[in-house]
Amino acid sequence: MIQIKNLSLVVGDFSLRDINLVIGDKEYFVILGPTGMGKTVLIECIAGLHKVKGEIWIDHENFTDLPPEARGVGYVPQDYVLFPFLNVADNIAFGLRKLKRPKGELKGRINALSELLTISHLLKRDPRSLSGGEKQRVAIARALASSPKILLLDEPLSAVDIETKTRLWEELRRIHSLTQTTVVHVTHNFGEAFFLGSQMAIMNDGEIMQVGRPTDVFRKPNSKFVADFLGMRNLFQGVSVVQNGNAHINVDGVDIVSAVNKSGNVYVSIRPEEVFVSLRPIESSARNSFYGEIERIVDEGNIIGITVNVGIPFVVSITRRSFDDMGLRIGMKVYLTFKATSVHVF
């Protein structure tokens, strides 16, 4: 377990401010946020690369003032930093040699990790001849060689192409499942965070904005920044009044009903995939139903994005089959329906 308590750090004109975070044992924890908002600096603090104010605890021990080599942490920086004067096998063994481990242990560990990461055929290669995906695997093998308590990954897939990236998501998930190492993974890629993370944190300007399971964070952002960053398309500002256990939010004259009991000036968000579109009214228990005109259609491949004006513009995501079956086109009138539980208020 990692516990970060009231951590602060000033680096030039940038600062981390009052970071409090708990990362569970064997968890795959993703830190997500825009570029330059402190994600890398935070994991560098966990690795021991900065002198900080506050405390960093690992497995109930205070590691705040320990040097990097005493923390039992494996670190893979963005550019992997493989040693060009060593072949792949020697890169993997580098940390173990620094620890003066026996030769038999070195060989066994290299073989085990190269099999785990499917790089046995690369052991004699020069790192400069490797592809981005191969370099990534070698860097992770080197970081895992000393059996660290924690593996820190800083944008580990930023240098690989899209096709390779999706394959490596599967690899990282498999490696985590087999090693059960606690992983802290920095990225700005939403798909990566959603696919890999058991928990995630959103960072902005040196602060933790929200922590939770990826599904909860994506579905229920706790601030306008998080909603905007995650691309929440149906994001509105309005005034909420609670009546009979439900919140009625007035957004430019449109009454949106939410199951969240919150009054006053609020933001409202509804994910596009949770809004149903139909040619006729839907008979259901859903509390929100509107009638409006299609203003925009965006072909996103298997999914079609439709903007419907019901007094305010709602974006709806539907399958191509549903789109074709209904024969939707710009200017058509349609009904929109969604549940009160789909309306997130903050």
XYZ file of N, CA and C in Angstrom, residues 60-267:
624
model
N 3.128 0.673 5.271
C 3.099 1.141 6.661
C 4.464 1.562 7.192
N 5.415 1.815 6.295
C 6.712 2.352 6.693
C 6.901 3.718 6.044
N 7.484 4.637 6.800
C 7.708 5.993 6.296
C 8.951 5.998 5.400
N 8.727 6.180 4.084
C 9.808 6.162 3.093
C 10.193 7.574 2.654
N 9.665 8.590 3.299
C 9.804 9.962 2.819
C 11.260 10.357 2.570
N 12.142 9.988 3.473
C 13.538 10.432 3.371
C 14.494 9.355 2.866
N 13.943 8.202 2.452
C 14.809 7.144 1.947
C 15.286 7.458 0.526
N 16.524 7.099 0.170
C 17.001 7.283 -1.207
C 16.290 6.316 -2.145
N 16.288 6.594 -3.438
C 15.567 5.750 -4.401
C 15.925 4.273 -4.321
N 17.214 3.967 -4.171
C 17.648 2.567 -4.212
C 17.184 1.761 -2.991
N 16.718 2.438 -1.954
C 16.281 1.740 -0.740
C 14.769 1.571 -0.664
N 14.051 1.967 -1.713
C 12.584 1.988 -1.635
C 11.918 0.730 -2.183
N 12.635 -0.096 -2.908
C 12.004 -1.263 -3.500
C 10.996 -0.897 -4.564
N 11.340 0.126 -5.344
C 10.441 0.647 -6.374
C 11.087 0.501 -7.745
N 10.348 -0.047 -8.716
C 10.811 -0.094 -10.099
C 10.216 1.068 -10.878
N 11.047 1.752 -11.667
C 10.599 2.972 -12.347
C 10.921 2.890 -13.836
N 9.900 3.077 -14.681
C 10.083 3.104 -16.134
C 9.737 4.513 -16.619
N 10.748 5.347 -16.936
C 10.471 6.702 -17.409
C 9.943 6.691 -18.840
N 9.490 7.850 -19.294
C 8.851 7.954 -20.620
C 9.733 7.435 -21.740
N 11.018 7.772 -21.706
C 11.905 7.405 -22.818
C 12.657 6.097 -22.557
N 12.254 5.364 -21.506
C 12.785 4.037 -21.149
C 14.229 4.059 -20.647
N 15.105 4.949 -21.178
C 16.495 5.077 -20.745
C 17.204 3.725 -20.700
N 17.141 2.985 -21.794
C 17.922 1.748 -21.900
C 19.377 2.112 -22.159
N 20.287 1.322 -21.609
C 21.707 1.618 -21.752
C 22.195 1.123 -23.113
N 22.645 2.021 -23.999
C 23.025 1.618 -25.360
C 24.284 0.767 -25.412
N 25.113 0.822 -24.367
C 26.364 0.063 -24.354
C 26.168 -1.350 -23.805
N 24.920 -1.691 -23.432
C 24.607 -3.032 -22.933
C 23.562 -3.683 -23.825
N 23.667 -5.000 -24.019
C 22.620 -5.686 -24.771
C 21.371 -5.830 -23.901
N 20.319 -6.424 -24.442
C 19.046 -6.518 -23.728
C 19.198 -7.280 -22.419
N 19.866 -8.433 -22.459
C 20.034 -9.235 -21.244
C 20.751 -8.448 -20.151
N 21.807 -7.719 -20.528
C 22.556 -6.952 -19.537
C 21.771 -5.742 -19.033
N 20.918 -5.193 -19.875
C 20.032 -4.125 -19.410
C 19.099 -4.647 -18.321
N 18.521 -5.823 -18.551
C 17.603 -6.402 -17.570
C 18.331 -6.687 -16.261
N 19.573 -7.168 -16.367
C 20.334 -7.578 -15.179
C 21.021 -6.424 -14.468
N 20.974 -5.225 -15.018
C 21.769 -4.116 -14.497
C 21.529 -3.883 -13.006
N 20.262 -3.775 -12.605
C 19.953 -3.502 -11.207
C 20.376 -4.622 -10.286
N 20.224 -5.865 -10.745
C 20.626 -7.010 -9.930
C 22.142 -7.046 -9.737
N 22.873 -6.657 -10.772
C 24.340 -6.622 -10.637
C 24.756 -5.538 -9.633
N 24.024 -4.416 -9.647
C 24.325 -3.354 -8.681
C 24.092 -3.859 -7.260
N 23.130 -4.770 -7.108
C 22.838 -5.356 -5.795
C 23.739 -6.550 -5.484
N 24.633 -6.892 -6.440
C 25.611 -7.968 -6.273
C 24.934 -9.313 -6.020
N 23.894 -9.593 -6.818
C 23.216 -10.875 -6.710
C 24.046 -11.977 -7.383
N 23.929 -13.230 -6.954
C 24.715 -14.339 -7.540
C 24.399 -14.509 -9.033
N 25.387 -15.029 -9.775
C 25.216 -15.212 -11.224
C 24.050 -16.137 -11.549
N 23.868 -17.170 -10.750
C 22.768 -18.097 -10.993
C 21.416 -17.409 -10.872
N 21.303 -16.531 -9.892
C 20.057 -15.776 -9.734
C 19.852 -14.828 -10.907
N 20.927 -14.209 -11.355
C 20.845 -13.295 -12.505
C 20.278 -14.026 -13.716
N 20.851 -15.160 -14.040
C 20.430 -15.899 -15.226
C 18.981 -16.347 -15.115
N 18.627 -16.871 -13.945
C 17.258 -17.335 -13.751
C 16.248 -16.208 -13.863
N 16.604 -15.050 -13.301
C 15.678 -13.903 -13.339
C 15.541 -13.367 -14.763
N 16.635 -13.285 -15.491
C 16.589 -12.824 -16.886
C 15.705 -13.752 -17.716
N 15.900 -15.058 -17.550
C 15.110 -16.016 -18.330
C 13.624 -15.920 -17.982
N 13.319 -15.809 -16.686
C 11.920 -15.755 -16.263
C 11.225 -14.501 -16.790
N 11.895 -13.367 -16.693
C 11.289 -12.114 -17.139
C 11.202 -12.032 -18.653
N 12.202 -12.559 -19.335
C 12.160 -12.506 -20.799
C 11.039 -13.386 -21.338
N 10.747 -14.489 -20.652
C 9.618 -15.325 -21.044
C 8.296 -14.627 -20.726
N 8.210 -14.025 -19.545
C 6.995 -13.311 -19.144
C 6.658 -12.210 -20.141
N 7.683 -11.501 -20.605
C 7.471 -10.356 -21.489
C 7.698 -10.692 -22.959
N 7.842 -11.969 -23.264
C 8.023 -12.469 -24.638
C 9.149 -11.757 -25.385
N 10.303 -11.648 -24.714
C 11.464 -10.999 -25.341
C 12.696 -11.909 -25.302
N 12.488 -13.215 -25.125
C 13.626 -14.150 -25.046
C 14.489 -14.084 -26.298
N 13.869 -13.848 -27.447
C 14.607 -13.808 -28.711
C 15.406 -12.519 -28.884
N 15.260 -11.579 -27.950
C 15.928 -10.278 -28.087
C 17.131 -10.119 -27.157
N 17.430 -11.121 -26.354
C 18.388 -10.946 -25.260
C 19.777 -10.481 -25.711
N 20.191 -10.852 -26.907
C 21.527 -10.454 -27.367
C 21.514 -9.210 -28.241
N 20.331 -8.611 -28.407
C 20.201 -7.456 -29.304
C 20.689 -6.164 -28.653
N 21.132 -5.244 -29.491
C 21.459 -3.883 -29.090
C 20.139 -3.119 -28.915
N 19.919 -2.424 -27.788
C 18.652 -1.718 -27.569
C 18.305 -0.722 -28.673
N 19.331 -0.188 -29.336
C 19.074 0.801 -30.386
C 18.413 0.197 -31.611
N 18.436 -1.127 -31.713
C 17.822 -1.793 -32.870
C 16.387 -2.242 -32.598
N 15.871 -1.943 -31.406
C 14.544 -2.415 -31.023
C 13.451 -1.446 -31.442
N 12.259 -1.980 -31.638
C 11.090 -1.135 -31.889
C 10.626 -0.505 -30.576
N 9.676 0.436 -30.663
C 9.165 1.086 -29.463
C 8.539 0.103 -28.496
N 7.760 -0.851 -29.032
C 7.129 -1.847 -28.179
C 8.137 -2.766 -27.517
N 9.175 -3.132 -28.250
C 10.221 -3.996 -27.687
C 10.994 -3.270 -26.594
N 11.300 -1.998 -26.830
C 11.998 -1.213 -25.799
C 11.160 -1.128 -24.530
N 9.856 -0.953 -24.714
C 8.970 -0.858 -23.556
C 9.015 -2.137 -22.733
N 8.977 -3.288 -23.404
C 9.024 -4.567 -22.697
C 10.357 -4.751 -21.954
N 11.450 -4.369 -22.603
C 12.760 -4.500 -21.965
C 12.843 -3.595 -20.741
N 12.328 -2.372 -20.851
C 12.370 -1.434 -19.726
C 11.551 -1.960 -18.547
N 10.406 -2.566 -18.830
C 9.585 -3.129 -17.756
C 10.288 -4.333 -17.132
N 10.916 -5.172 -17.969
C 11.670 -6.318 -17.435
C 12.777 -5.847 -16.509
N 13.490 -4.815 -16.909
C 14.566 -4.285 -16.065
C 14.009 -3.764 -14.740
N 12.846 -3.073 -14.812
C 12.241 -2.528 -13.598
C 11.743 -3.623 -12.662
N 11.313 -4.769 -13.236
C 10.789 -5.876 -12.431
C 11.877 -6.814 -11.924
N 13.090 -6.668 -12.426
C 14.144 -7.652 -12.150
C 14.420 -7.824 -10.664
N 14.367 -6.744 -9.908
C 14.669 -6.834 -8.476
C 13.436 -7.079 -7.627
N 12.343 -7.536 -8.263
C 11.081 -7.847 -7.567
C 10.605 -6.680 -6.712
N 10.366 -5.518 -7.338
C 9.982 -4.335 -6.567
C 8.585 -4.470 -5.967
N 8.354 -3.756 -4.872
C 7.023 -3.702 -4.272
C 6.068 -2.920 -5.165
N 6.639 -1.944 -5.870
C 5.824 -1.015 -6.660
C 6.491 -0.816 -8.015
N 5.677 -0.785 -9.071
C 6.162 -0.491 -10.418
C 5.557 0.826 -10.865
N 6.407 1.803 -11.177
C 5.974 3.121 -11.626
C 6.179 3.228 -13.130
N 5.127 3.537 -13.864
C 5.183 3.634 -15.322
C 4.793 5.047 -15.743
N 5.723 5.759 -16.352
C 5.470 7.139 -16.774
C 5.229 7.178 -18.283
N 3.969 7.315 -18.689
C 3.590 7.357 -20.102
C 4.303 6.235 -20.870
N 4.162 4.984 -20.448
C 4.981 3.912 -21.022
C 4.671 3.602 -22.476
N 3.514 4.040 -22.976
C 3.129 3.691 -24.347
C 3.087 4.903 -25.273
N 3.636 6.018 -24.841
C 3.541 7.240 -25.645
C 4.352 7.168 -26.931
N 5.360 6.277 -26.972
C 6.250 6.233 -28.136
C 5.900 5.141 -29.136
N 4.755 4.470 -28.937
C 4.400 3.378 -29.841
C 3.158 3.737 -30.640
N 3.003 3.066 -31.803
C 1.860 3.349 -32.664
C 0.579 2.775 -32.059
N -0.566 3.184 -32.626
C -1.864 2.831 -32.051
C -2.075 1.320 -32.007
N -1.731 0.627 -33.087
C -1.938 -0.820 -33.138
C -1.109 -1.530 -32.068
N 0.163 -1.127 -31.942
C 1.032 -1.722 -30.928
C 0.542 -1.367 -29.535
N 0.058 -0.144 -29.374
C -0.405 0.329 -28.070
C -1.518 -0.553 -27.519
N -2.504 -0.875 -28.348
C -3.624 -1.685 -27.861
C -3.167 -3.102 -27.506
N -2.188 -3.632 -28.231
C -1.647 -4.953 -27.880
C -0.928 -4.897 -26.535
N -0.216 -3.793 -26.306
C 0.541 -3.668 -25.065
C -0.362 -3.432 -23.860
N -1.556 -2.875 -24.076
C -2.524 -2.803 -22.979
C -2.787 -4.204 -22.440
N -3.006 -5.146 -23.365
C -3.242 -6.528 -22.968
C -2.025 -7.097 -22.235
N -0.827 -6.759 -22.731
C 0.394 -7.241 -22.103
C 0.523 -6.717 -20.674
N 0.275 -5.434 -20.489
C 0.398 -4.848 -19.154
C -0.618 -5.454 -18.196
N -1.831 -5.682 -18.681
C -2.848 -6.311 -17.834
C -2.417 -7.729 -17.452
N -1.859 -8.467 -18.417
C -1.416 -9.837 -18.158
C -0.264 -9.850 -17.155
N 0.707 -8.962 -17.353
C 1.860 -8.907 -16.458
C 1.417 -8.581 -15.030
N 0.505 -7.642 -14.898
C 0.011 -7.268 -13.569
C -0.706 -8.447 -12.917
N -1.499 -9.161 -13.704
C -2.226 -10.312 -13.178
C -1.269 -11.396 -12.684
N -0.171 -11.590 -13.409
C 0.772 -12.650 -13.049
C 1.698 -12.245 -11.902
N 2.159 -11.003 -11.887
C 3.130 -10.579 -10.875
C 2.485 -10.059 -9.604
N 1.238 -9.550 -9.723
C 0.524 -8.961 -8.580
C 1.320 -7.814 -7.946
N 2.142 -7.143 -8.752
C 2.872 -5.968 -8.289
C 1.941 -4.759 -8.291
N 2.041 -3.924 -7.278
C 1.298 -2.664 -7.272
C 1.841 -1.777 -8.380
N 0.970 -1.310 -9.271
C 1.393 -0.494 -10.415
C 0.787 0.901 -10.307
N 1.613 1.918 -10.537
C 1.137 3.293 -10.668
C 1.520 3.757 -12.066
N 0.532 4.037 -12.873
C 0.703 4.246 -14.315
C 0.214 5.644 -14.682
N 1.108 6.463 -15.208
C 0.774 7.829 -15.633
C 0.414 7.835 -17.110
N -0.677 8.501 -17.458
C -1.065 8.612 -18.869
C -1.986 9.802 -19.059
N -2.156 10.220 -20.323
C -3.222 11.179 -20.649
C -4.202 10.539 -21.633
N -4.091 9.200 -21.786
C -4.937 8.463 -22.716
C -6.132 7.865 -21.973
N -7.349 8.299 -22.328
C -8.553 7.842 -21.639
C -8.741 6.332 -21.763
N -8.566 5.802 -22.988
C -8.767 4.374 -23.206
C -7.818 3.544 -22.362
N -6.583 3.984 -22.267
C -5.569 3.307 -21.462
C -5.984 3.263 -19.995
N -6.444 4.407 -19.488
C -6.862 4.492 -18.091
C -8.055 3.590 -17.820
N -9.014 3.595 -18.735
C -10.237 2.823 -18.542
C -9.960 1.327 -18.646
N -9.095 0.935 -19.575
C -8.813 -0.480 -19.804
C -7.992 -1.095 -18.678
N -7.007 -0.341 -18.178
C -6.039 -0.905 -17.243
C -6.350 -0.625 -15.776
N -6.912 0.518 -15.481
C -7.009 0.957 -14.100
C -8.076 0.256 -13.280
N -7.691 -0.194 -12.073
C -8.693 -0.618 -11.097
C -9.156 0.587 -10.291
N -8.264 1.559 -10.139
C -8.585 2.865 -9.550
C -7.842 3.917 -10.353
N -8.327 5.148 -10.298
C -7.647 6.209 -11.028
C -7.797 7.534 -10.301
N -6.858 8.426 -10.572
C -6.913 9.795 -10.062
C -6.804 10.754 -11.234
N -7.561 11.834 -11.177
C -7.460 12.904 -12.167
C -6.660 14.038 -11.551
N -5.619 14.496 -12.265
C -4.791 15.601 -11.773
C -4.948 16.829 -12.641
N -4.861 17.998 -11.988
C -4.845 19.266 -12.711
C -4.055 20.283 -11.910
N -3.090 20.910 -12.544
C -2.327 22.001 -11.946
C -1.788 21.647 -10.562
N -1.204 20.442 -10.468
C -0.543 20.059 -9.228
C -1.450 19.576 -8.124
N -2.721 19.333 -8.425
C -3.658 18.877 -7.413
C -4.410 17.635 -7.888
N -4.831 16.810 -6.925
C -5.706 15.670 -7.216
C -7.136 16.180 -7.238
N -7.814 16.009 -8.373
C -9.168 16.521 -8.529
C -10.235 15.495 -8.166
N -9.982 14.213 -8.481
C -10.965 13.172 -8.202
C -10.272 11.821 -8.191
N -10.724 10.936 -7.314
C -10.195 9.576 -7.219
C -11.372 8.608 -7.191
N -11.242 7.485 -7.885
C -12.297 6.480 -7.855
C -12.067 5.424 -8.913
N -13.007 4.505 -9.005
C -12.950 3.518 -10.083
C -13.154 4.241 -11.414
N -12.488 3.808 -12.490
C -12.650 4.501 -13.778
C -14.103 4.665 -14.199
N -14.922 3.624 -14.025
C -16.329 3.739 -14.430
C -17.035 4.835 -13.648
N -16.740 4.967 -12.353
C -17.388 5.992 -11.537
C -16.923 7.392 -11.920
N -15.611 7.533 -12.145
C -15.078 8.853 -12.496
C -15.601 9.305 -13.852
N -15.628 8.397 -14.827
C -16.101 8.752 -16.159
C -17.600 9.045 -16.158
N -18.356 8.331 -15.342
C -19.803 8.512 -15.329
C -20.241 9.636 -14.397
N -19.446 9.895 -13.354
C -19.862 10.866 -12.346
C -18.722 11.817 -11.989
N -18.319 12.686 -12.916
C -17.268 13.664 -12.599
C -17.719 14.573 -11.462
N -16.767 14.983 -10.612
C -17.139 15.777 -9.444
C -16.915 17.273 -9.619
N -16.491 17.690 -10.819
C -16.250 19.108 -11.060
C -16.345 19.397 -12.551
N -16.476 20.680 -12.877
C -16.539 21.077 -14.286
C -15.237 20.721 -14.994
N -14.084 20.901 -14.309
C -12.815 20.558 -14.946
C -12.785 19.090 -15.351
N -13.144 18.191 -14.415
C -13.098 16.757 -14.709
C -14.058 16.420 -15.843
N -15.268 16.989 -15.799
C -16.245 16.721 -16.854
C -15.727 17.200 -18.210
N -15.155 18.396 -18.251
C -14.619 18.930 -19.512
C -13.449 18.088 -20.004
N -12.549 17.737 -19.089
C -11.362 16.978 -19.469
C -11.730 15.608 -20.031
N -12.742 14.982 -19.435
C -13.145 13.648 -19.870
C -14.066 13.681 -21.083
N -14.348 14.895 -21.587
C -15.148 15.003 -22.802
C -16.617 14.762 -22.587
N -17.115 15.154 -21.411
C -18.531 15.017 -21.132
C -19.299 15.982 -22.044
N -20.021 15.439 -23.015
C -20.628 16.289 -24.031
C -21.881 17.004 -23.535
N -22.713 16.319 -22.770
C -23.922 16.943 -22.256
C -23.633 17.522 -20.874
N -23.047 18.699 -20.863
C -22.662 19.376 -19.631
C -23.347 20.733 -19.604
N -24.217 20.931 -18.608
C -25.010 22.151 -18.539
C -24.903 22.773 -17.150
N -25.173 24.074 -17.093
C -25.235 24.778 -15.822
C -26.674 25.220 -15.599
N -27.177 25.025 -14.379
C -28.558 25.394 -14.112
C -28.810 25.606 -12.641
N -30.100 25.791 -12.301
C -30.515 26.000 -10.913
C -31.394 24.826 -10.495
N -31.026 24.189 -9.393
C -31.718 22.983 -8.936
C -32.633 23.279 -7.749
N -33.829 22.702 -7.816
C -34.789 22.766 -6.716
C -35.248 21.340 -6.428
N -35.169 20.914 -5.171
C -35.565 19.557 -4.800
C -37.057 19.522 -4.503
N -37.751 18.618 -5.189
C -39.188 18.434 -5.001
C -39.494 16.944 -4.931
N -40.167 16.529 -3.868
C -40.584 15.122 -3.718
C -39.432 14.133 -3.897
N -38.276 14.481 -3.361
C -37.146 13.567 -3.387
C -36.304 13.586 -4.630
N -36.671 14.409 -5.619
C -35.886 14.530 -6.855
C -35.467 15.971 -7.079
N -34.346 16.145 -7.745
C -33.894 17.488 -8.098
C -34.424 17.864 -9.475
N -35.035 19.035 -9.571
C -35.472 19.583 -10.854
C -34.520 20.723 -11.198
N -33.766 20.535 -12.270
C -32.757 21.527 -12.655
C -33.247 22.289 -13.867
N -33.361 23.598 -13.716
C -33.779 24.456 -14.818
C -32.540 24.885 -15.598
N -32.452 24.414 -16.842
C -31.337 24.775 -17.724
C -31.924 25.514 -18.921
N -31.840 26.833 -18.897
C -32.386 27.673 -19.977
C -33.839 27.313 -20.300
N -34.628 27.097 -19.237
C -36.048 26.809 -19.423
C -36.389 25.343 -19.595
N -35.384 24.481 -19.712
C -35.613 23.037 -19.837
C -35.472 22.397 -18.462
N -36.475 21.627 -18.038
C -36.494 21.003 -16.722
C -35.914 19.585 -16.808
N -34.746 19.392 -16.184
C -34.092 18.085 -16.155
C -34.232 17.519 -14.746
N -34.695 16.283 -14.650
C -34.934 15.652 -13.352
C -33.788 14.699 -13.016
N -33.271 14.839 -11.795
C -32.180 13.979 -11.328
C -32.575 13.325 -10.010
N -32.030 12.129 -9.774
C -32.263 11.443 -8.508
C -31.356 11.972 -7.402
N -30.443 12.881 -7.737
C -29.522 13.458 -6.754
C -30.197 14.634 -6.068
N -30.265 14.607 -4.745
C -30.907 15.690 -3.991
C -29.909 16.805 -3.712
N -29.809 17.736 -4.644
C -28.893 18.856 -4.467
C -29.543 20.129 -4.995
N -29.547 21.171 -4.165
C -30.209 22.427 -4.531
C -29.183 23.515 -4.851
N -29.661 24.551 -5.532
C -28.824 25.705 -5.823
C -28.246 25.689 -7.223
N -27.203 26.495 -7.422
C -26.529 26.550 -8.725
C -25.669 25.298 -8.892
N -25.901 24.562 -9.959
C -25.236 23.271 -10.142
C -24.811 23.088 -11.595
N -23.948 22.100 -11.797
C -23.663 21.586 -13.129
C -24.360 20.247 -13.283
